[in-house]
Amino acid sequence: MMEILEEVSLFIHQNELLNPGEKVLVGVSGGADSLCLLDCLHRLGYEVFVGHLDHQLREGSSEEAEAVRRMAADLGLHAVIGREDVQAVADQGHSLEEAGRLVRYRFLIDTANEFGIKKIATGHTSDDQVETVLMHFLRGSGPSGLAGIRPMTNLTDWVGFGDGEQIKLIRPLLSLDRAQTTAYCEARGLQPAQDPSNLDETYFRNRIRHELIPILEGYNPAIRQVIRRTAEIMAGEAELIQELLAAEWDDYITEEADHSILFSRDVFLERPLGLQRAFLRAAIQHCLPDIRDLGFGVIERSIHFLSAEENDGRIPLVGGLVLHRYHKLAGIALEGEGFHFSIYPQLTGEVFVPLDTSFQVPLDGGWALEGERVSASEGLRAQLREGLEAKEAVFDIKRMGGGLKLRTILPGDRIRLLGMKGRCKVSELYVNEKVPRGAREHWPLLVDGEDIIWVVGIRSAHSHRVTPETEEVLRLSLKSPGGDGHDPKI
Amino acid sequence: MMEILEEVSLFIHQNELLNPGEKVLVGVSGGADSLCLLDCLHRLGYEVFVGHLDHQLREGSSEEAEAVRRMAADLGLHAVIGREDVQAVADQGHSLEEAGRLVRYRFLIDTANEFGIKKIATGHTSDDQVETVLMHFLRGSGPSGLAGIRPMTNLTDWVGFGDGEQIKLIRPLLSLDRAQTTAYCEARGLQPAQDPSNLDETYFRNRIRHELIPILEGYNPAIRQVIRRTAEIMAGEAELIQELLAAEWDDYITEEADHSILFSRDVFLERPLGLQRAFLRAAIQHCLPDIRDLGFGVIERSIHFLSAEENDGRIPLVGGLVLHRYHKLAGIALEGEGFHFSIYPQLTGEVFVPLDTSFQVPLDGGWALEGERVSASEGLRAQLREGLEAKEAVFDIKRMGGGLKLRTILPGDRIRLLGMKGRCKVSELYVNEKVPRGAREHWPLLVDGEDIIWVVGIRSAHSHRVTPETEEVLRLSLKSPGGDGHDPKI
């Protein structure tokens, strides 16, 4: 049995699963796979802890737990035996399989945390791999599903507790098959439980194992090897795309919060389809980290929706998420929640604006309004430029009288734009200027008494314009958080 | 049947398969799929030509050909009927399926060329797609295989005639299933041949169609849809990776010829696994454009071989190709063929080197040797630098006497290196200096009479060194094709 031990050792080394002598918690069901794993890791000199959860689903489950405890004791290892009423958890609205997985991994994570262990090992073999890939193929869970079980994953991400723990889930037996783990147990005198409570072995998986794989072997006798290779290659591609996405992530994102994400629709639409899919998948997972088996449909619908020529709009996604489409932006957030739009000037409440020689008024998120008095001729020149550079505006100080302040939109707000005849609704101006719907409510407006004299960064009013008779001018500039050179990505 | 016509029209539009009114050659077997395709394209206003190849494999094949001709005549379309003894081609060492495909596509390409047609359409449906993806899954042809049949491919690349034709193969019916094409033919009064000679319908494909798919439907009733979606997503990923590879291609390649490619092993090894696989696949296909179904094994073996710590080495790949491993380079070429190593200074034959005040001697591929006379003090300074900058060397002119020339290595060549005591073999110097094996034969050597005084760009000889007694110095510089600043990537 030296060969199997060496193969496990090589696999651990090649995939950098464990450092020499590292602490590792082994999830032991009592079956051949987990006993083989336990024995190998112990013999390879790792500091092994044994974790066993009694799912209380079958008669005799506590005897099995006792057997695991005895075996650990024989090897001189510390064992933690948990007990959970999995059926009761399932009754709260999970399938038995889901409930078992949730409870089991929570138990393993808690145990790992208790002993300061960073790696949890499970006994998945290449047979599990083949079955998993086939299950994913049949269910259509996409390329990352075809990658199957990875040698190492971030467990906390996977279960979605999201409490920042960096515990890894490792599968050191992924290069062995079940026949090898059974042979290993025999050779080492280990006595696996006949029917360990492995809840992953559902009806569907059993049908695949005992019925479908033999059928497929009639088409290609090497089907197991082919599927394992396919999984390896898919894993490589998935990693590549993740890497690519990680490198580009900041190009997309304009705002990231716990359950929401705001991104550049323009950047998104420039990308090839494969990357659009990967991005949306990652964005949805960002908003709902514990989502599993994200279907094809939601991704394709999202791409279709974002590619349409219309602007403002929204569609429901999954798990209460909503996809919002703006002009150059798009966002995903929980129903009823919005974005801060920190890439736009936004204002919470009202702010008094002084008429000092030179001043600065802070807006939300690092934006600011800078003011200074300039000469009439400079004011005139600036006014002529305004069409091009709406981040700046100039006003005739003599025409001011009501007291300057910044506020946000009120029902019925209107403005006569510089150079125009009639007055228009500010709400319509927002539509015309393609201000995203979600950014309108907190867009800053400069008012003099009752008159709106500047829709900040967009258009100024005719009333306070600079004329040849103007003597003194107030020049206001909108400053973005990134500094002067940084245009708002409106 | 308006719906089906509209669906075909939409699919053509979405995938940009044809321009309005464009000429298209339809490959018509006489079955429901191809009759539906022919009729749809004709009604949609394209300039349809009919191509039918009588494979002469069954009794009655010429009656089927005649039926196709009549149908084309009824629609007022031009039909070309070919006749080939496919069995005879198969007897030359192809499977019947392969022979049929080769002969059929050659016939279609010839016909397209004759009439100046750039698009050939075939009647592949979504059922063909599902079967193809399953066949690839079972055979393990990797992610691009799981992408299945694409709406449009470059036919000449695919068949590998490689004569620069830009004929595209399009599949306008890929969104329909067989039941739809049959229903369409019924509704339009078209009479498909009962058993058209479609050689793609091999025994393996038939088993998948009639046996495996119904079994898989027992696992997931929507399996056809799932597989179609999987194929779409795989196609997107494959395209993404191809795009990525195309953008990086020049970073890898140092030399590209018809059946060989030399690339930077360093760049290759820095890349993630998924891209390494894609690169090798593309590199092999560059060398053998008509290779099909490149297996997993050869790619994985190649990666393993290139990742090893050793340098010079070679392993056979497929189709007579050999993978060569050098120090910082690697290459693929047909057995017995080599590389020009144009990123290294190489010399064909011998060249006389003048002793003029200032001169240039051309080497192969844009490399050159520049010479000029400099003062003794400048020569001394240059000699002190030589360790750092082997692209330059200086020699005491008074020590020269035998006549300068450039030649390549001869058996037994030795040199006493500057500052060293004994003489070493030039062949060993090449090994120590990590000159790729393939670049040694044509590496230029500067000789004075019988003495090697410079292994160009690498090390110079002790005999002609500059000393405090030196009066006049010859300084030689090696210039790469890219100009002075461009270091050879040795």
PDB file of N, CA, C and O in Angstrom, chain B residues 322-355:
ATOM      1  N   VAL B 322       7.730  17.417 -33.632  1.00  0.00           N
ATOM      2  CA  VAL B 322       8.613  17.248 -32.486  1.00  0.00           C
ATOM      3  C   VAL B 322       8.597  18.544 -31.673  1.00  0.00           C
ATOM      4  O   VAL B 322       8.623  19.637 -32.242  1.00  0.00           O
ATOM      5  N   LEU B 323       8.515  18.394 -30.367  1.00  0.00           N
ATOM      6  CA  LEU B 323       8.606  19.559 -29.482  1.00  0.00           C
ATOM      7  C   LEU B 323      10.033  19.652 -28.968  1.00  0.00           C
ATOM      8  O   LEU B 323      10.552  18.706 -28.383  1.00  0.00           O
ATOM      9  N   HIS B 324      10.685  20.800 -29.229  1.00  0.00           N
ATOM     10  CA  HIS B 324      12.066  21.022 -28.823  1.00  0.00           C
ATOM     11  C   HIS B 324      12.096  21.958 -27.620  1.00  0.00           C
ATOM     12  O   HIS B 324      11.417  22.976 -27.623  1.00  0.00           O
ATOM     13  N   ARG B 325      12.888  21.610 -26.628  1.00  0.00           N
ATOM     14  CA  ARG B 325      13.018  22.455 -25.445  1.00  0.00           C
ATOM     15  C   ARG B 325      14.442  22.992 -25.380  1.00  0.00           C
ATOM     16  O   ARG B 325      15.404  22.218 -25.413  1.00  0.00           O
ATOM     17  N   TYR B 326      14.579  24.321 -25.343  1.00  0.00           N
ATOM     18  CA  TYR B 326      15.897  24.933 -25.219  1.00  0.00           C
ATOM     19  C   TYR B 326      15.976  25.616 -23.871  1.00  0.00           C
ATOM     20  O   TYR B 326      15.231  25.269 -22.957  1.00  0.00           O
ATOM     21  N   HIS B 327      16.827  26.606 -23.756  1.00  0.00           N
ATOM     22  CA  HIS B 327      16.954  27.258 -22.448  1.00  0.00           C
ATOM     23  C   HIS B 327      15.782  28.192 -22.205  1.00  0.00           C
ATOM     24  O   HIS B 327      14.899  27.900 -21.426  1.00  0.00           O
ATOM     25  N   LYS B 328      15.729  29.281 -22.944  1.00  0.00           N
ATOM     26  CA  LYS B 328      14.627  30.212 -22.773  1.00  0.00           C
ATOM     27  C   LYS B 328      13.618  30.098 -23.912  1.00  0.00           C
ATOM     28  O   LYS B 328      12.656  30.850 -23.967  1.00  0.00           O
ATOM     29  N   LEU B 329      13.878  29.183 -24.835  1.00  0.00           N
ATOM     30  CA  LEU B 329      13.009  29.015 -25.993  1.00  0.00           C
ATOM     31  C   LEU B 329      12.483  27.594 -26.069  1.00  0.00           C
ATOM     32  O   LEU B 329      13.000  26.695 -25.410  1.00  0.00           O
ATOM     33  N   ALA B 330      11.457  27.419 -26.866  1.00  0.00           N
ATOM     34  CA  ALA B 330      10.980  26.084 -27.202  1.00  0.00           C
ATOM     35  C   ALA B 330      10.436  26.173 -28.614  1.00  0.00           C
ATOM     36  O   ALA B 330      10.156  27.271 -29.105  1.00  0.00           O
ATOM     37  N   GLY B 331      10.312  25.039 -29.277  1.00  0.00           N
ATOM     38  CA  GLY B 331       9.833  25.089 -30.644  1.00  0.00           C
ATOM     39  C   GLY B 331       9.141  23.806 -31.053  1.00  0.00           C
ATOM     40  O   GLY B 331       9.347  22.763 -30.442  1.00  0.00           O
ATOM     41  N   ILE B 332       8.294  23.937 -32.058  1.00  0.00           N
ATOM     42  CA  ILE B 332       7.627  22.772 -32.623  1.00  0.00           C
ATOM     43  C   ILE B 332       7.958  22.755 -34.112  1.00  0.00           C
ATOM     44  O   ILE B 332       7.848  23.784 -34.786  1.00  0.00           O
ATOM     45  N   ALA B 333       8.390  21.606 -34.602  1.00  0.00           N
ATOM     46  CA  ALA B 333       8.704  21.487 -36.032  1.00  0.00           C
ATOM     47  C   ALA B 333       8.532  20.038 -36.442  1.00  0.00           C
ATOM     48  O   ALA B 333       8.494  19.141 -35.595  1.00  0.00           O
ATOM     49  N   LEU B 334       8.416  19.821 -37.740  1.00  0.00           N
ATOM     50  CA  LEU B 334       8.357  18.456 -38.243  1.00  0.00           C
ATOM     51  C   LEU B 334       9.684  17.770 -37.967  1.00  0.00           C
ATOM     52  O   LEU B 334      10.744  18.412 -37.961  1.00  0.00           O
ATOM     53  N   GLU B 335       9.629  16.482 -37.721  1.00  0.00           N
ATOM     54  CA  GLU B 335      10.829  15.664 -37.514  1.00  0.00           C
ATOM     55  C   GLU B 335      11.836  15.962 -38.621  1.00  0.00           C
ATOM     56  O   GLU B 335      11.480  15.998 -39.790  1.00  0.00           O
ATOM     57  N   GLY B 336      13.081  16.228 -38.236  1.00  0.00           N
ATOM     58  CA  GLY B 336      14.115  16.467 -39.233  1.00  0.00           C
ATOM     59  C   GLY B 336      14.229  17.908 -39.693  1.00  0.00           C
ATOM     60  O   GLY B 336      15.164  18.267 -40.394  1.00  0.00           O
ATOM     61  N   GLU B 337      13.268  18.746 -39.293  1.00  0.00           N
ATOM     62  CA  GLU B 337      13.370  20.160 -39.676  1.00  0.00           C
ATOM     63  C   GLU B 337      13.722  21.014 -38.465  1.00  0.00           C
ATOM     64  O   GLU B 337      13.501  20.613 -37.330  1.00  0.00           O
ATOM     65  N   GLY B 338      14.296  22.187 -38.731  1.00  0.00           N
ATOM     66  CA  GLY B 338      14.765  23.007 -37.623  1.00  0.00           C
ATOM     67  C   GLY B 338      14.213  24.417 -37.677  1.00  0.00           C
ATOM     68  O   GLY B 338      13.211  24.680 -38.332  1.00  0.00           O
ATOM     69  N   PHE B 339      14.897  25.310 -37.006  1.00  0.00           N
ATOM     70  CA  PHE B 339      14.469  26.702 -36.925  1.00  0.00           C
ATOM     71  C   PHE B 339      15.574  27.602 -37.460  1.00  0.00           C
ATOM     72  O   PHE B 339      16.732  27.217 -37.494  1.00  0.00           O
ATOM     73  N   HIS B 340      15.204  28.801 -37.865  1.00  0.00           N
ATOM     74  CA  HIS B 340      16.228  29.740 -38.320  1.00  0.00           C
ATOM     75  C   HIS B 340      16.831  30.518 -37.167  1.00  0.00           C
ATOM     76  O   HIS B 340      17.877  31.116 -37.296  1.00  0.00           O
ATOM     77  N   PHE B 341      16.149  30.509 -36.023  1.00  0.00           N
ATOM     78  CA  PHE B 341      16.640  31.224 -34.850  1.00  0.00           C
ATOM     79  C   PHE B 341      16.996  32.656 -35.182  1.00  0.00           C
ATOM     80  O   PHE B 341      18.076  33.133 -34.858  1.00  0.00           O
ATOM     81  N   SER B 342      16.083  33.335 -35.868  1.00  0.00           N
ATOM     82  CA  SER B 342      16.414  34.688 -36.290  1.00  0.00           C
ATOM     83  C   SER B 342      16.524  35.646 -35.118  1.00  0.00           C
ATOM     84  O   SER B 342      16.923  36.786 -35.283  1.00  0.00           O
ATOM     85  N   ILE B 343      16.170  35.168 -33.914  1.00  0.00           N
ATOM     86  CA  ILE B 343      16.403  36.061 -32.775  1.00  0.00           C
ATOM     87  C   ILE B 343      17.848  35.936 -32.303  1.00  0.00           C
ATOM     88  O   ILE B 343      18.263  36.625 -31.390  1.00  0.00           O
ATOM     89  N   TYR B 344      18.609  35.016 -32.911  1.00  0.00           N
ATOM     90  CA  TYR B 344      20.032  34.893 -32.608  1.00  0.00           C
ATOM     91  C   TYR B 344      20.829  35.299 -33.831  1.00  0.00           C
ATOM     92  O   TYR B 344      20.349  35.164 -34.959  1.00  0.00           O
ATOM     93  N   PRO B 345      22.060  35.756 -33.632  1.00  0.00           N
ATOM     94  CA  PRO B 345      22.928  36.005 -34.783  1.00  0.00           C
ATOM     95  C   PRO B 345      23.265  34.662 -35.445  1.00  0.00           C
ATOM     96  O   PRO B 345      23.700  33.743 -34.758  1.00  0.00           O
ATOM     97  N   GLN B 346      23.008  34.545 -36.730  1.00  0.00           N
ATOM     98  CA  GLN B 346      23.280  33.297 -37.437  1.00  0.00           C
ATOM     99  C   GLN B 346      23.984  33.635 -38.742  1.00  0.00           C
ATOM    100  O   GLN B 346      23.817  34.724 -39.288  1.00  0.00           O
ATOM    101  N   LEU B 347      24.743  32.678 -39.209  1.00  0.00           N
ATOM    102  CA  LEU B 347      25.550  32.927 -40.391  1.00  0.00           C
ATOM    103  C   LEU B 347      25.465  31.723 -41.315  1.00  0.00           C
ATOM    104  O   LEU B 347      25.600  30.593 -40.882  1.00  0.00           O
ATOM    105  N   THR B 348      25.217  32.000 -42.581  1.00  0.00           N
ATOM    106  CA  THR B 348      25.253  30.926 -43.566  1.00  0.00           C
ATOM    107  C   THR B 348      26.513  31.115 -44.395  1.00  0.00           C
ATOM    108  O   THR B 348      26.731  32.184 -44.963  1.00  0.00           O
ATOM    109  N   GLY B 349      27.382  30.082 -44.393  1.00  0.00           N
ATOM    110  CA  GLY B 349      28.621  30.177 -45.165  1.00  0.00           C
ATOM    111  C   GLY B 349      29.706  30.962 -44.442  1.00  0.00           C
ATOM    112  O   GLY B 349      29.729  31.011 -43.212  1.00  0.00           O
ATOM    113  N   GLU B 350      30.599  31.592 -45.209  1.00  0.00           N
ATOM    114  CA  GLU B 350      31.706  32.354 -44.627  1.00  0.00           C
ATOM    115  C   GLU B 350      31.705  33.778 -45.175  1.00  0.00           C
ATOM    116  O   GLU B 350      31.240  34.011 -46.285  1.00  0.00           O
ATOM    117  N   VAL B 351      32.203  34.723 -44.392  1.00  0.00           N
ATOM    118  CA  VAL B 351      32.284  36.107 -44.862  1.00  0.00           C
ATOM    119  C   VAL B 351      33.652  36.685 -44.520  1.00  0.00           C
ATOM    120  O   VAL B 351      34.144  36.510 -43.401  1.00  0.00           O
ATOM    121  N   PHE B 352      34.240  37.383 -45.478  1.00  0.00           N
ATOM    122  CA  PHE B 352      35.495  38.096 -45.253  1.00  0.00           C
ATOM    123  C   PHE B 352      35.216  39.363 -44.443  1.00  0.00           C
ATOM    124  O   PHE B 352      34.211  40.041 -44.656  1.00  0.00           O
ATOM    125  N   VAL B 353      36.081  39.650 -43.478  1.00  0.00           N
ATOM    126  CA  VAL B 353      35.910  40.862 -42.666  1.00  0.00           C
ATOM    127  C   VAL B 353      37.041  41.822 -42.966  1.00  0.00           C
ATOM    128  O   VAL B 353      38.215  41.486 -42.743  1.00  0.00           O
ATOM    129  N   PRO B 354      36.736  43.014 -43.485  1.00  0.00           N
ATOM    130  CA  PRO B 354      37.790  43.964 -43.860  1.00  0.00           C
ATOM    131  C   PRO B 354      38.373  44.619 -42.615  1.00  0.00           C
ATOM    132  O   PRO B 354      37.801  44.521 -41.537  1.00  0.00           O
ATOM    133  N   LEU B 355      39.489  45.266 -42.774  1.00  0.00           N
ATOM    134  CA  LEU B 355      40.063  45.976 -41.628  1.00  0.00           C
ATOM    135  C   LEU B 355      40.033  47.481 -41.876  1.00  0.00           C
ATOM    136  O   LEU B 355      40.964  48.198 -41.530  1.00  0.00           O
TER     137      LEU B 355
END
